[in-house]
mmCIF file of C-alpha atoms in Angstrom:
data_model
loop_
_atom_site.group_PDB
_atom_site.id
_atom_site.type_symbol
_atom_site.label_atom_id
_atom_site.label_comp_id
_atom_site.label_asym_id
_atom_site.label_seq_id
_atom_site.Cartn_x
_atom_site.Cartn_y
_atom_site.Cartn_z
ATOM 1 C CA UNK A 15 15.281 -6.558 4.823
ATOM 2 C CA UNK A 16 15.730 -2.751 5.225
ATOM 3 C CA UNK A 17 19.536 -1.493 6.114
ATOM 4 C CA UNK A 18 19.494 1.591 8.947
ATOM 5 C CA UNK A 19 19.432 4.464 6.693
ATOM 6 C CA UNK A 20 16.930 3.375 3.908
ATOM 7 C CA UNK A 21 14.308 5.456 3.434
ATOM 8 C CA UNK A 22 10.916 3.558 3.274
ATOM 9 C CA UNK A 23 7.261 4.109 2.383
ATOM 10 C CA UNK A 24 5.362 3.097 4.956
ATOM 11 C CA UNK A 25 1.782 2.069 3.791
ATOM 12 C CA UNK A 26 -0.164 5.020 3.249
ATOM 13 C CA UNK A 27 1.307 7.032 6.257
ATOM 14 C CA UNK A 28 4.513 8.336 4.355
ATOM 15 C CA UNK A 29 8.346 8.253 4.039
ATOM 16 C CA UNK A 30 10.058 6.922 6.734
ATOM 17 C CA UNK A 31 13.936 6.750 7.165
ATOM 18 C CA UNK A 32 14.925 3.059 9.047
ATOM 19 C CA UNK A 33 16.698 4.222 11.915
ATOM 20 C CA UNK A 34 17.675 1.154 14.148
ATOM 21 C CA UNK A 35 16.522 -2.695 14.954
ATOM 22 C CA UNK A 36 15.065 -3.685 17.740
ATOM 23 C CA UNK A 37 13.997 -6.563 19.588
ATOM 24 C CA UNK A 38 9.609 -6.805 20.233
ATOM 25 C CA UNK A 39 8.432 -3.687 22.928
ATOM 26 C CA UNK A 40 5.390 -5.714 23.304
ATOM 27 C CA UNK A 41 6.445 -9.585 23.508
ATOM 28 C CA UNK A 42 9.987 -10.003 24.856
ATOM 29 C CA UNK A 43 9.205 -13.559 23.537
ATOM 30 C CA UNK A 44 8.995 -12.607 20.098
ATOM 31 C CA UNK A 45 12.190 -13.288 18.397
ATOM 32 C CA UNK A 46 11.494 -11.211 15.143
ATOM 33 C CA UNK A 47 13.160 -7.934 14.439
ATOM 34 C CA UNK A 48 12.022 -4.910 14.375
ATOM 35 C CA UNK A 49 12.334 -1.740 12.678
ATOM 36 C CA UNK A 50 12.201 1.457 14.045
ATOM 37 C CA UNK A 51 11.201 4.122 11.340
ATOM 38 C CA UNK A 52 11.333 7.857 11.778
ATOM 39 C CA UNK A 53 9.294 9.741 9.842
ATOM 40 C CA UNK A 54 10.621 12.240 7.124
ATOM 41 C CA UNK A 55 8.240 14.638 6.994
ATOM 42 C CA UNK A 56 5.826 14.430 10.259
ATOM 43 C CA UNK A 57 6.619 15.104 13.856
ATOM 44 C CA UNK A 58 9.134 12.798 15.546
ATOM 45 C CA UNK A 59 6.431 11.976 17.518
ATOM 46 C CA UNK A 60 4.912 9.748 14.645
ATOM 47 C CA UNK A 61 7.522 7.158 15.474
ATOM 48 C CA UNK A 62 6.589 3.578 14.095
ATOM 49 C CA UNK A 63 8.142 0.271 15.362
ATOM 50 C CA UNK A 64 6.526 -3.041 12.645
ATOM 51 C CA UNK A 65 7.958 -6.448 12.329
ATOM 52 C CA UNK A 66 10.923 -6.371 9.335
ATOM 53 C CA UNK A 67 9.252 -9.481 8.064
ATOM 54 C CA UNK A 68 5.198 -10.667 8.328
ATOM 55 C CA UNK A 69 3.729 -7.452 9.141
ATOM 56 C CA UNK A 70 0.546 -6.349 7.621
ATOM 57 C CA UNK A 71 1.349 -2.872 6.334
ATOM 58 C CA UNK A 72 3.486 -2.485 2.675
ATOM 59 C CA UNK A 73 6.722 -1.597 2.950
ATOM 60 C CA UNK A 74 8.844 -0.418 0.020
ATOM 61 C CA UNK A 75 11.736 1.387 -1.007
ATOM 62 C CA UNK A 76 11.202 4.818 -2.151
ATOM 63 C CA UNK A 77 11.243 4.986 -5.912
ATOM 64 C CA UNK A 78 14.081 6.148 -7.854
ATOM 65 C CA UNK A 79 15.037 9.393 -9.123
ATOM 66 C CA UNK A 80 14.630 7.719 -13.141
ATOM 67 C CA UNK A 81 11.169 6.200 -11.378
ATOM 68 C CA UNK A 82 9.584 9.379 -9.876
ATOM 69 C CA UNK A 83 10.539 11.215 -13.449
ATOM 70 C CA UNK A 84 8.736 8.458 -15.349
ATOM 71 C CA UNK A 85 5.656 8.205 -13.039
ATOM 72 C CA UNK A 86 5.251 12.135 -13.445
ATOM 73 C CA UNK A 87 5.650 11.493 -17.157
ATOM 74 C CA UNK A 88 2.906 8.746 -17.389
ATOM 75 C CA UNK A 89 0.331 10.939 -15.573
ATOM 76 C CA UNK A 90 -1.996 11.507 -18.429
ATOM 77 C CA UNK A 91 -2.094 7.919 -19.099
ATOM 78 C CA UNK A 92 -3.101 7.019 -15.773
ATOM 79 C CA UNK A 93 -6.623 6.499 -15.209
ATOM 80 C CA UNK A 94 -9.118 6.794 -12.223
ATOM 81 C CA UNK A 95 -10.219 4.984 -9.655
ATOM 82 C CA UNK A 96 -13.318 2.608 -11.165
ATOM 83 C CA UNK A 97 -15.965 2.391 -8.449
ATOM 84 C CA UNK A 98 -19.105 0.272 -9.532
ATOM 85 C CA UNK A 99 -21.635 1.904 -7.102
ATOM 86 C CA UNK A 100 -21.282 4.715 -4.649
ATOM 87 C CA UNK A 101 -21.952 2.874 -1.490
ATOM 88 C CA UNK A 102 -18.592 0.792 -2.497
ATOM 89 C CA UNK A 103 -16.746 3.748 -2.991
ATOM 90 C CA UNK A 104 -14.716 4.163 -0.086
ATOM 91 C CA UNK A 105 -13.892 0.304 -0.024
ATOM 92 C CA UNK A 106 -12.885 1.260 -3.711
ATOM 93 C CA UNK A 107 -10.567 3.900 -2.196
ATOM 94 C CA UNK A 108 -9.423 1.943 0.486
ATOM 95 C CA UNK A 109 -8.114 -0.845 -1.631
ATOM 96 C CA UNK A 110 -6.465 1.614 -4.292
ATOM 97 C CA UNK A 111 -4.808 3.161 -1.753
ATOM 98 C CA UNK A 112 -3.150 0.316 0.554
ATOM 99 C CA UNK A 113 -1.507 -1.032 -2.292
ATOM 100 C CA UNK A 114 0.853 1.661 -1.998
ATOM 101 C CA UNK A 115 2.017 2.532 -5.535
ATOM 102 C CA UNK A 116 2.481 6.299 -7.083
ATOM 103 C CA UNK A 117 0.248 5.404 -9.602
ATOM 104 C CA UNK A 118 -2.500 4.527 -7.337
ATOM 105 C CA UNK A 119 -2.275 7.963 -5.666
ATOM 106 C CA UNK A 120 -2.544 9.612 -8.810
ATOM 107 C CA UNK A 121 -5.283 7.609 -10.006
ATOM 108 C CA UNK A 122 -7.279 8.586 -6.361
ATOM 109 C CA UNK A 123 -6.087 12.206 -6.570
ATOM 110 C CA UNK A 124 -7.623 12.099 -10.627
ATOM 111 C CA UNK A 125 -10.889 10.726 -9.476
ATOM 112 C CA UNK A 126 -11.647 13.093 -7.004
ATOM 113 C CA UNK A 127 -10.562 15.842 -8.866
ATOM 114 C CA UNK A 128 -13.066 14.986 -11.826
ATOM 115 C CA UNK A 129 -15.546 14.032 -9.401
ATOM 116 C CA UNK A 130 -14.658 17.851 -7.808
ATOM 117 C CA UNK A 131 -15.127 20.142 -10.992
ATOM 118 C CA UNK A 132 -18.983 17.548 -11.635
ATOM 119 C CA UNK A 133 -20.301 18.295 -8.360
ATOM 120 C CA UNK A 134 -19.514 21.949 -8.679
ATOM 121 C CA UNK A 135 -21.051 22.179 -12.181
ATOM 122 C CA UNK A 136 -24.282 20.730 -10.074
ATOM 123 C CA UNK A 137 -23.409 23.268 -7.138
ATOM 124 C CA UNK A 138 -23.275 20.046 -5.058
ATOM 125 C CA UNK A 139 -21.142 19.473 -2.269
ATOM 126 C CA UNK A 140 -18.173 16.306 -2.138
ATOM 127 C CA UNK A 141 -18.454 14.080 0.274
ATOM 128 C CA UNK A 142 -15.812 14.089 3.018
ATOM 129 C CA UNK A 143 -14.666 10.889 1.716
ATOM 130 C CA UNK A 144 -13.388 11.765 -1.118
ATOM 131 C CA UNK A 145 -11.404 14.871 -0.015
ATOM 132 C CA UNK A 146 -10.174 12.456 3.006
ATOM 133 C CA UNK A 147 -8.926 10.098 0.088
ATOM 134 C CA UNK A 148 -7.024 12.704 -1.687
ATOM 135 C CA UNK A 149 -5.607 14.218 1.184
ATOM 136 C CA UNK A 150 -3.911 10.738 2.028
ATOM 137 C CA UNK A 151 -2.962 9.942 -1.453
ATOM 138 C CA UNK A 152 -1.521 13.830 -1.906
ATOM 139 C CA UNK A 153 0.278 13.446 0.932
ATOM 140 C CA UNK A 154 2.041 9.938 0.521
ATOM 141 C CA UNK A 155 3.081 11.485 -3.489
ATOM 142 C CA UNK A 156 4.043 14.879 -3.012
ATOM 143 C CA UNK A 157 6.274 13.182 0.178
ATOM 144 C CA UNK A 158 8.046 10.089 -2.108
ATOM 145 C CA UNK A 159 8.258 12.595 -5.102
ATOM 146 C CA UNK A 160 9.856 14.870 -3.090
ATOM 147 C CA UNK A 161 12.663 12.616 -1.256
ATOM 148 C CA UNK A 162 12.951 11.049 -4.598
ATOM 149 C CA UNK A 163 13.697 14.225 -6.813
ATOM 150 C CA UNK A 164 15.530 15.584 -3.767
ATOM 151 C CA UNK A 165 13.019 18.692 -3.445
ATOM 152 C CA UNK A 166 10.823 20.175 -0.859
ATOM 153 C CA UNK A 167 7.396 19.059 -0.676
ATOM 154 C CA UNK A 168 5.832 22.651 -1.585
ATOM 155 C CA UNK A 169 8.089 22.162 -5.019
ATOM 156 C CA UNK A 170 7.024 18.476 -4.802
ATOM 157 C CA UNK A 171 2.891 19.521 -5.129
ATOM 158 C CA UNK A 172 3.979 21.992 -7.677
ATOM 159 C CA UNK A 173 5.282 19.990 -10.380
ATOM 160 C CA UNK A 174 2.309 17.350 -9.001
ATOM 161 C CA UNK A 175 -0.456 19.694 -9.245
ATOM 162 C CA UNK A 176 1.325 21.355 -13.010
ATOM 163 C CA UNK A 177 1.101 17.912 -14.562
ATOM 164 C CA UNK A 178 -2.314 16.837 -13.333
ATOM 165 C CA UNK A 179 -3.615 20.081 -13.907
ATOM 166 C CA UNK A 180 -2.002 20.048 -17.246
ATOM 167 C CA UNK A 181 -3.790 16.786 -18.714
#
């Protein structure tokens, strides 16, 4: 269980700081407790109240300081997303991405970055999947990285974007 204060990622929706129990707003017969997470970086109106136990959406702590140094470190080792046919693609994505670990962001932001530069060598255009995909993966890293390494996001994506662009 999550103590009022912790900062949280939530799924794939972001950092979120645990700001109070709660009792069920739905069920006053549920007994379960509830958190009630306030988002970090989006508007306060992106409130989220889940079960603290048995809910269906990853929750975990934000990584470390030592951790967000070391994921940033083992960028170039990371590899892409493996998809085995395009019409499984954004199933591909979709499972990468609810597990809910830095690495599978990079991994998603890597394969559609590759995928990028080949369809503009054929002067082809990406499908909104894949931009959707990285958007959400971006998003969830350049937030964690950033309340991890104590930074803003725009400094966040900067040290992202050096690093993958680097490789």
């Amino acid at each position: 269980m999550f103590n009022i204060g912790d900062r949280i990622v939530y799924g794939s929706e972001g950092v979120f700081c645990v700001s109070e129990y709660t009792s069920s707003p739905l069920d006053k017969t549920d007994e379960r407790v509830f958190y009630v997470l306030r988002p970090i970086y989006l508007s306060e109106n992106n409130l989220i109240v889940t079960p603290s136990e048995g809910g269906v959406t990853v929750m975990r702590p934000v990584m470390s300081r030592e951790e967000a140094f070391a994921l940033i470190e083992r960028i170039p080792e990371i590899g892409e997303v493996t998809v085995e046919n395009e019409r499984g693609r954004k199933d591909a994505y979709r499972t990468v991405l609810s597990r809910c670990r830095g690495e599978d962001f990079v991994s998603i932001i890597k394969t559609v970055r590759r995928r990028r530069r080949d369809f503009l060598a054929q002067k082809r255009r990406m499908s909104e999947t894949d931009t959707d995909f990285e958007d959400r993966a971006k998003k969830c890293l350049v937030s964690e990285l950033a309340v991890a390494l104590d930074l803003s996001r725009e400094e966040a994506e900067v040290i992202l974007s050096g690093k993958i662009i680097a490789e």
